[in-house]
Short mmCIF file of C-alpha atoms in Angstrom, two decimals:
data_model
loop_
_atom_site.label_atom_id
_atom_site.label_comp_id
_atom_site.label_asym_id
_atom_site.label_seq_id
_atom_site.Cartn_x
_atom_site.Cartn_y
_atom_site.Cartn_z
CA UNK M 1 -48.43 -13.99 -18.63
CA UNK M 2 -50.71 -14.69 -15.69
CA UNK M 3 -54.30 -13.55 -15.91
CA UNK M 4 -55.17 -10.37 -13.94
CA UNK M 5 -57.28 -12.31 -11.42
CA UNK M 6 -54.50 -14.80 -10.74
CA UNK M 7 -51.92 -12.04 -10.54
CA UNK M 8 -54.10 -10.23 -7.97
CA UNK M 9 -54.08 -13.32 -5.73
CA UNK M 10 -50.32 -13.61 -6.19
CA UNK M 11 -49.73 -9.97 -5.21
CA UNK M 12 -51.97 -10.39 -2.17
CA UNK M 13 -49.95 -13.46 -1.16
CA UNK M 14 -46.67 -11.56 -1.50
CA UNK M 15 -48.06 -8.72 0.62
CA UNK M 16 -49.06 -11.23 3.29
CA UNK M 17 -45.55 -12.68 3.22
CA UNK M 18 -44.00 -9.23 3.69
CA UNK M 19 -46.23 -8.64 6.73
CA UNK M 20 -45.33 -12.03 8.22
CA UNK M 21 -48.83 -13.51 7.75
CA UNK M 22 -47.68 -16.86 6.40
CA UNK M 23 -51.03 -18.57 6.92
CA UNK M 24 -52.77 -16.14 4.53
CA UNK M 25 -49.76 -16.22 2.23
CA UNK M 26 -49.96 -20.00 1.77
CA UNK M 27 -53.73 -19.91 1.25
CA UNK M 28 -53.56 -17.13 -1.36
CA UNK M 29 -50.64 -18.77 -3.15
CA UNK M 30 -52.51 -22.06 -3.26
CA UNK M 31 -55.55 -20.32 -4.78
CA UNK M 32 -53.41 -18.54 -7.38
CA UNK M 33 -51.59 -21.76 -8.30
CA UNK M 34 -54.84 -23.75 -8.65
CA UNK M 35 -56.41 -21.07 -10.84
CA UNK M 36 -53.23 -20.87 -12.89
CA UNK M 37 -53.43 -24.61 -13.50
CA UNK M 38 -57.08 -24.32 -14.52
CA UNK M 39 -56.18 -21.50 -16.88
CA UNK M 40 -53.31 -23.54 -18.27
CA UNK M 41 -55.57 -26.57 -18.80
CA UNK M 42 -58.43 -24.53 -20.25
CA UNK M 43 -56.15 -23.35 -23.04
CA UNK M 44 -55.87 -27.00 -24.08
CA UNK M 45 -59.63 -27.49 -23.92
CA UNK M 46 -59.51 -29.73 -20.87
CA UNK M 47 -61.99 -29.20 -18.02
CA UNK M 48 -61.89 -31.07 -14.71
CA UNK M 49 -64.67 -31.59 -12.20
CA UNK M 50 -62.72 -30.74 -9.05
CA UNK M 51 -59.72 -28.64 -8.20
CA UNK M 52 -57.87 -31.49 -6.53
CA UNK M 53 -58.34 -33.80 -9.51
CA UNK M 54 -57.16 -31.05 -11.83
CA UNK M 55 -54.05 -30.37 -9.79
CA UNK M 56 -53.02 -34.01 -9.52
CA UNK M 57 -53.75 -34.66 -13.19
CA UNK M 58 -51.54 -31.68 -13.96
CA UNK M 59 -48.83 -33.06 -11.66
CA UNK M 60 -48.91 -36.44 -13.41
CA UNK M 61 -48.57 -34.83 -16.85
CA UNK M 62 -46.19 -32.03 -15.85
CA UNK M 63 -43.02 -32.14 -18.01
CA UNK M 64 -41.01 -30.41 -15.30
CA UNK M 65 -40.31 -32.78 -12.40
CA UNK M 66 -39.19 -29.95 -10.12
CA UNK M 67 -42.45 -28.07 -10.73
CA UNK M 68 -44.44 -31.25 -10.03
CA UNK M 69 -42.56 -31.76 -6.75
CA UNK M 70 -43.18 -28.13 -5.84
CA UNK M 71 -46.89 -28.58 -6.38
CA UNK M 72 -47.01 -31.68 -4.18
CA UNK M 73 -45.19 -29.89 -1.39
CA UNK M 74 -47.37 -26.80 -1.70
CA UNK M 75 -50.49 -28.96 -1.58
CA UNK M 76 -49.44 -30.77 1.60
CA UNK M 77 -48.33 -27.58 3.37
CA UNK M 78 -51.57 -25.81 2.44
CA UNK M 79 -53.52 -28.63 4.12
CA UNK M 80 -51.33 -28.40 7.24
CA UNK M 81 -51.79 -24.63 7.41
CA UNK M 82 -55.55 -24.97 6.99
CA UNK M 83 -56.04 -27.47 9.82
CA UNK M 84 -53.17 -26.62 12.20
CA UNK M 85 -53.08 -23.63 14.55
CA UNK M 86 -49.30 -23.72 14.87
CA UNK M 87 -47.35 -20.52 14.20
CA UNK M 88 -45.58 -21.04 10.88
CA UNK M 89 -43.75 -17.70 10.79
CA UNK M 90 -40.34 -19.32 11.38
CA UNK M 91 -40.98 -22.73 9.80
CA UNK M 92 -38.49 -23.69 7.05
CA UNK M 93 -41.16 -25.91 5.48
CA UNK M 94 -43.48 -22.95 4.96
CA UNK M 95 -40.54 -21.01 3.56
CA UNK M 96 -39.91 -23.82 1.08
CA UNK M 97 -43.61 -23.98 0.21
CA UNK M 98 -43.75 -20.25 -0.55
CA UNK M 99 -40.64 -20.64 -2.69
CA UNK M 100 -42.15 -23.65 -4.45
CA UNK M 101 -45.35 -21.73 -5.26
CA UNK M 102 -43.37 -18.85 -6.74
CA UNK M 103 -41.39 -21.31 -8.85
CA UNK M 104 -44.57 -22.94 -10.18
CA UNK M 105 -46.19 -19.58 -10.95
CA UNK M 106 -43.04 -18.38 -12.71
CA UNK M 107 -43.04 -21.49 -14.87
CA UNK M 108 -46.77 -21.26 -15.64
CA UNK M 109 -46.36 -17.62 -16.68
CA UNK M 110 -43.48 -18.54 -18.97
CA UNK M 111 -40.92 -16.65 -16.89
CA UNK M 112 -38.14 -18.86 -15.56
CA UNK M 113 -35.43 -16.70 -13.93
CA UNK M 114 -31.84 -17.86 -13.51
CA UNK M 115 -32.17 -17.62 -9.74
CA UNK M 116 -35.50 -17.81 -7.98
CA UNK M 117 -36.51 -15.17 -5.45
CA UNK M 118 -35.82 -17.23 -2.33
CA UNK M 119 -32.38 -18.29 -3.53
CA UNK M 120 -31.41 -14.71 -4.40
CA UNK M 121 -32.64 -13.55 -1.00
CA UNK M 122 -30.49 -16.11 0.79
CA UNK M 123 -27.41 -15.25 -1.29
CA UNK M 124 -27.83 -11.54 -0.56
CA UNK M 125 -28.26 -12.29 3.13
CA UNK M 126 -25.08 -14.38 3.19
CA UNK M 127 -23.18 -11.64 1.33
CA UNK M 128 -24.26 -9.17 4.01
CA UNK M 129 -23.03 -11.50 6.76
CA UNK M 130 -19.69 -12.03 4.98
CA UNK M 131 -19.11 -8.30 4.50
CA UNK M 132 -20.19 -7.53 8.05
CA UNK M 133 -17.58 -10.01 9.28
CA UNK M 134 -14.95 -8.47 7.03
CA UNK M 135 -15.49 -4.97 8.40
CA UNK M 136 -15.63 -6.14 12.01
CA UNK M 137 -12.53 -8.33 11.92
CA UNK M 138 -10.55 -5.57 10.16
CA UNK M 139 -11.53 -3.10 12.88
CA UNK M 140 -10.75 -5.50 15.73
CA UNK M 141 -7.39 -6.58 14.32
CA UNK M 142 -6.30 -2.94 13.90
CA UNK M 143 -7.44 -2.07 17.43
CA UNK M 144 -5.55 -5.10 18.77
CA UNK M 145 -2.33 -4.07 16.99
CA UNK M 146 -2.55 -0.46 18.20
CA UNK M 147 -3.13 -1.45 21.83
CA UNK M 148 -0.28 -3.99 21.66
CA UNK M 149 2.12 -1.31 20.37
CA UNK M 150 1.03 1.10 23.11
CA UNK M 151 1.72 -1.62 25.65
CA UNK M 152 5.22 -2.12 24.25
CA UNK M 153 6.25 1.52 23.72
CA UNK M 154 4.76 3.09 26.85
CA UNK M 155 4.91 0.27 29.39
CA UNK M 156 6.90 -2.84 28.54
CA UNK M 157 10.09 -1.32 27.10
CA UNK M 158 10.41 1.52 29.68
CA UNK M 159 9.61 -0.90 32.51
CA UNK M 160 12.34 -3.29 31.37
CA UNK M 161 14.85 -0.44 31.19
CA UNK M 162 13.82 0.87 34.62
CA UNK M 163 14.06 -2.57 36.20
CA UNK M 164 17.45 -3.22 34.61
CA UNK M 165 18.83 0.09 35.84
CA UNK M 166 17.50 -0.45 39.34
CA UNK M 167 19.01 -3.93 39.50
CA UNK M 168 22.40 -3.11 37.98
CA UNK M 169 23.09 0.28 39.48
CA UNK M 170 23.93 -0.18 43.13
CA UNK M 171 24.94 2.63 45.45
CA UNK M 172 28.64 2.14 44.69
CA UNK M 173 28.01 2.32 40.96
CA UNK M 174 25.85 5.39 41.34
CA UNK M 175 28.51 7.02 43.55
CA UNK M 176 31.19 6.32 40.97
CA UNK M 177 28.94 7.66 38.20
CA UNK M 178 28.11 10.88 40.05
CA UNK M 179 31.76 11.39 40.97
CA UNK M 180 32.79 10.85 37.37
CA UNK M 181 30.22 13.39 36.19
CA UNK M 182 31.25 15.79 38.91
CA UNK M 183 27.80 15.83 40.45
CA UNK M 184 28.78 14.75 43.92
CA UNK M 185 27.48 11.95 46.11
CA UNK M 186 24.47 13.98 47.23
CA UNK M 187 22.55 12.90 44.09
CA UNK M 188 22.87 9.16 44.71
CA UNK M 189 19.66 8.80 46.69
CA UNK M 190 17.54 11.13 44.48
CA UNK M 191 18.64 9.30 41.30
CA UNK M 192 17.81 5.95 42.85
CA UNK M 193 14.43 7.24 43.98
CA UNK M 194 13.62 8.63 40.52
CA UNK M 195 14.41 5.30 38.87
CA UNK M 196 12.35 3.37 41.42
CA UNK M 197 9.47 5.82 41.18
CA UNK M 198 9.53 5.57 37.38
CA UNK M 199 9.22 1.80 37.55
CA UNK M 200 6.36 2.04 40.05
CA UNK M 201 4.55 4.62 37.89
CA UNK M 202 4.83 2.41 34.82
CA UNK M 203 3.50 -0.57 36.78
CA UNK M 204 0.51 1.45 38.00
CA UNK M 205 -0.11 2.76 34.47
CA UNK M 206 -0.08 -0.77 33.11
CA UNK M 207 -2.53 -1.93 35.78
CA UNK M 208 -4.88 1.00 35.16
CA UNK M 209 -4.98 1.02 31.36
CA UNK M 210 -4.14 -2.64 30.72
CA UNK M 211 -3.45 -2.23 27.03
CA UNK M 212 -2.33 -5.85 26.85
CA UNK M 213 -5.73 -7.18 27.94
CA UNK M 214 -7.57 -4.82 25.59
CA UNK M 215 -5.38 -5.97 22.70
CA UNK M 216 -6.09 -9.61 23.53
CA UNK M 217 -9.87 -9.05 23.70
CA UNK M 218 -9.93 -7.39 20.27
CA UNK M 219 -7.84 -10.19 18.77
CA UNK M 220 -10.18 -12.84 20.18
CA UNK M 221 -13.16 -10.96 18.70
CA UNK M 222 -11.46 -10.76 15.30
CA UNK M 223 -10.80 -14.51 15.31
CA UNK M 224 -14.49 -15.16 16.05
CA UNK M 225 -15.52 -13.08 13.03
CA UNK M 226 -13.03 -15.01 10.90
CA UNK M 227 -14.70 -18.29 11.87
CA UNK M 228 -18.19 -16.90 11.18
CA UNK M 229 -17.10 -15.56 7.78
CA UNK M 230 -15.56 -18.92 6.87
CA UNK M 231 -18.81 -20.73 7.76
CA UNK M 232 -20.90 -18.19 5.82
CA UNK M 233 -18.74 -18.64 2.71
CA UNK M 234 -19.12 -22.42 2.95
CA UNK M 235 -22.92 -22.15 3.22
CA UNK M 236 -22.97 -19.73 0.28
CA UNK M 237 -21.28 -22.38 -1.85
CA UNK M 238 -23.95 -24.88 -0.78
CA UNK M 239 -26.75 -22.46 -1.73
CA UNK M 240 -25.13 -21.74 -5.11
CA UNK M 241 -25.02 -25.48 -5.79
CA UNK M 242 -28.77 -25.84 -5.17
CA UNK M 243 -30.90 -26.18 -8.31
CA UNK M 244 -34.01 -24.11 -7.62
CA UNK M 245 -35.83 -23.20 -4.43
CA UNK M 246 -37.34 -26.66 -4.02
CA UNK M 247 -34.00 -28.13 -2.96
CA UNK M 248 -33.35 -25.46 -0.33
CA UNK M 249 -33.62 -28.00 2.46
CA UNK M 250 -34.35 -27.29 6.09
CA UNK M 251 -30.73 -28.19 6.86
CA UNK M 252 -29.42 -25.30 4.73
CA UNK M 253 -31.93 -22.88 6.24
CA UNK M 254 -30.92 -23.96 9.74
CA UNK M 255 -27.26 -23.39 8.87
CA UNK M 256 -28.05 -19.85 7.72
CA UNK M 257 -29.98 -19.24 10.92
CA UNK M 258 -26.99 -20.50 12.93
CA UNK M 259 -24.80 -17.94 11.12
CA UNK M 260 -27.13 -15.18 12.35
CA UNK M 261 -26.86 -16.50 15.91
CA UNK M 262 -23.06 -16.74 15.74
CA UNK M 263 -22.82 -13.21 14.33
CA UNK M 264 -25.06 -11.79 17.05
CA UNK M 265 -23.09 -13.61 19.75
CA UNK M 266 -19.79 -12.33 18.35
CA UNK M 267 -21.10 -8.75 18.34
CA UNK M 268 -22.40 -9.02 21.91
CA UNK M 269 -19.18 -10.52 23.29
CA UNK M 270 -16.80 -8.23 21.40
CA UNK M 271 -15.48 -5.00 22.97
CA UNK M 272 -16.56 -1.65 21.54
CA UNK M 273 -14.54 -0.61 18.51
CA UNK M 274 -12.86 2.82 18.76
CA UNK M 275 -13.71 5.38 16.08
CA UNK M 276 -10.13 5.43 14.80
CA UNK M 277 -10.35 1.68 14.16
CA UNK M 278 -13.44 2.25 12.00
CA UNK M 279 -11.61 4.95 10.05
CA UNK M 280 -8.65 2.66 9.48
CA UNK M 281 -10.95 -0.12 8.22
CA UNK M 282 -12.63 2.32 5.83
CA UNK M 283 -9.25 3.40 4.48
CA UNK M 284 -7.93 -0.16 4.16
CA UNK M 285 -11.01 -1.60 2.49
CA UNK M 286 -11.44 1.48 0.34
CA UNK M 287 -14.91 2.64 1.31
CA UNK M 288 -15.45 5.71 3.48
CA UNK M 289 -19.25 5.39 3.49
CA UNK M 290 -19.65 4.05 7.03
CA UNK M 291 -22.45 4.57 9.50
CA UNK M 292 -20.76 4.16 12.87
CA UNK M 293 -22.73 3.15 15.94
CA UNK M 294 -20.69 3.66 19.13
CA UNK M 295 -23.19 1.63 21.14
CA UNK M 296 -22.48 -1.51 19.12
CA UNK M 297 -19.35 -3.43 18.30
CA UNK M 298 -20.72 -4.32 14.89
CA UNK M 299 -20.50 -2.25 11.74
CA UNK M 300 -23.43 -0.90 9.76
CA UNK M 301 -22.48 -0.10 6.18
CA UNK M 302 -24.48 1.07 3.21
CA UNK M 303 -22.26 0.03 0.30
CA UNK M 304 -21.71 -3.69 -0.17
CA UNK M 305 -18.05 -4.52 -0.52
CA UNK M 306 -17.15 -7.84 -2.05
CA UNK M 307 -14.48 -9.90 -0.39
#
C-alpha cells in the first residue's frame, strides 16, 4: 500500500485531472511517483543524494521494463510541463504520461489490475460510441422503410393506376363503358375529369410531402452510422490488443478522436428522427429505457446495450 502522504499527492493529482488542470496533475503525479520510489528504496536500506539519481537508479534496476519506460516518459513530460507554457489539456502525450504514472503507482503499491484506468476508460468510450451508432442506425433505417412504403402506397401505386386509366380510356371507351353500365354519355366528361384530377392531386401530394426524398435521407444517415460503428469496432480491437497504458500511442488516441468527430458530423447531417422510429428501435433492440431528444437526431440512452 502507498503511504498516506504519497496517496494524498496521488488523490490531489487525480482531482486536478478531473478538473482539466493537466499541468498540476503532472506535477503532483511526478511528486507522488518520486516519493513512492524513495519509500520503495528506503525499505531496502538504500538512500540516494538526489531525487533524479534515485529515479534513474530505480529505472536501471527496475524488473518491469514497462514500468521503467513509463517512468522515463513521465520524467520527460514533467520537464516539458514545467518549462513550457503550452496548453496540454488535449495533448495525447500528457494523457499517456498520466496513464504511465498511474501504472507505476499501481505497481509500486502492489496492485496490478487486469486493465489500467486509461485503457478501461477508452474501452467504455468506444462501447458508448458503438451503441449510439446502433440505436441511431436502427431508428434511421426504420424511418426510411416507413417513408418508402408511404410513397408506394399513397403516391406511386395510385399515380400509376391513374395515369394508366387516363391513357387507356379514351372518350370512345368511356362512352362504351357508360352505355354498357346504363349511365348514359353525360358522365363521360365528369369521369375523365375525376381521373385527371386524381392524378394531379397525387402529383401535388408527392411534391409537397416528398416521402421518397425523406426515405433516402434517412437511409443515407443510417449508412453513415454503419461506417462509424465499423471503425469504432476496429479501434476497440486495437485497444484490446494493447498491453498496458504505456503502449496507447498517439495514433490510437487520434483514431478515437476521429470517431467522435465522425459521430458528431453524422448527427448534425442526419434528419430528425420521428418519435415512432425511436419506439420501434426500443422494441427491436429490447430496451424501452430511452431518453428522447427531439432537437437532436442522435439518441441518448441510459442502459448500455451490447451489440
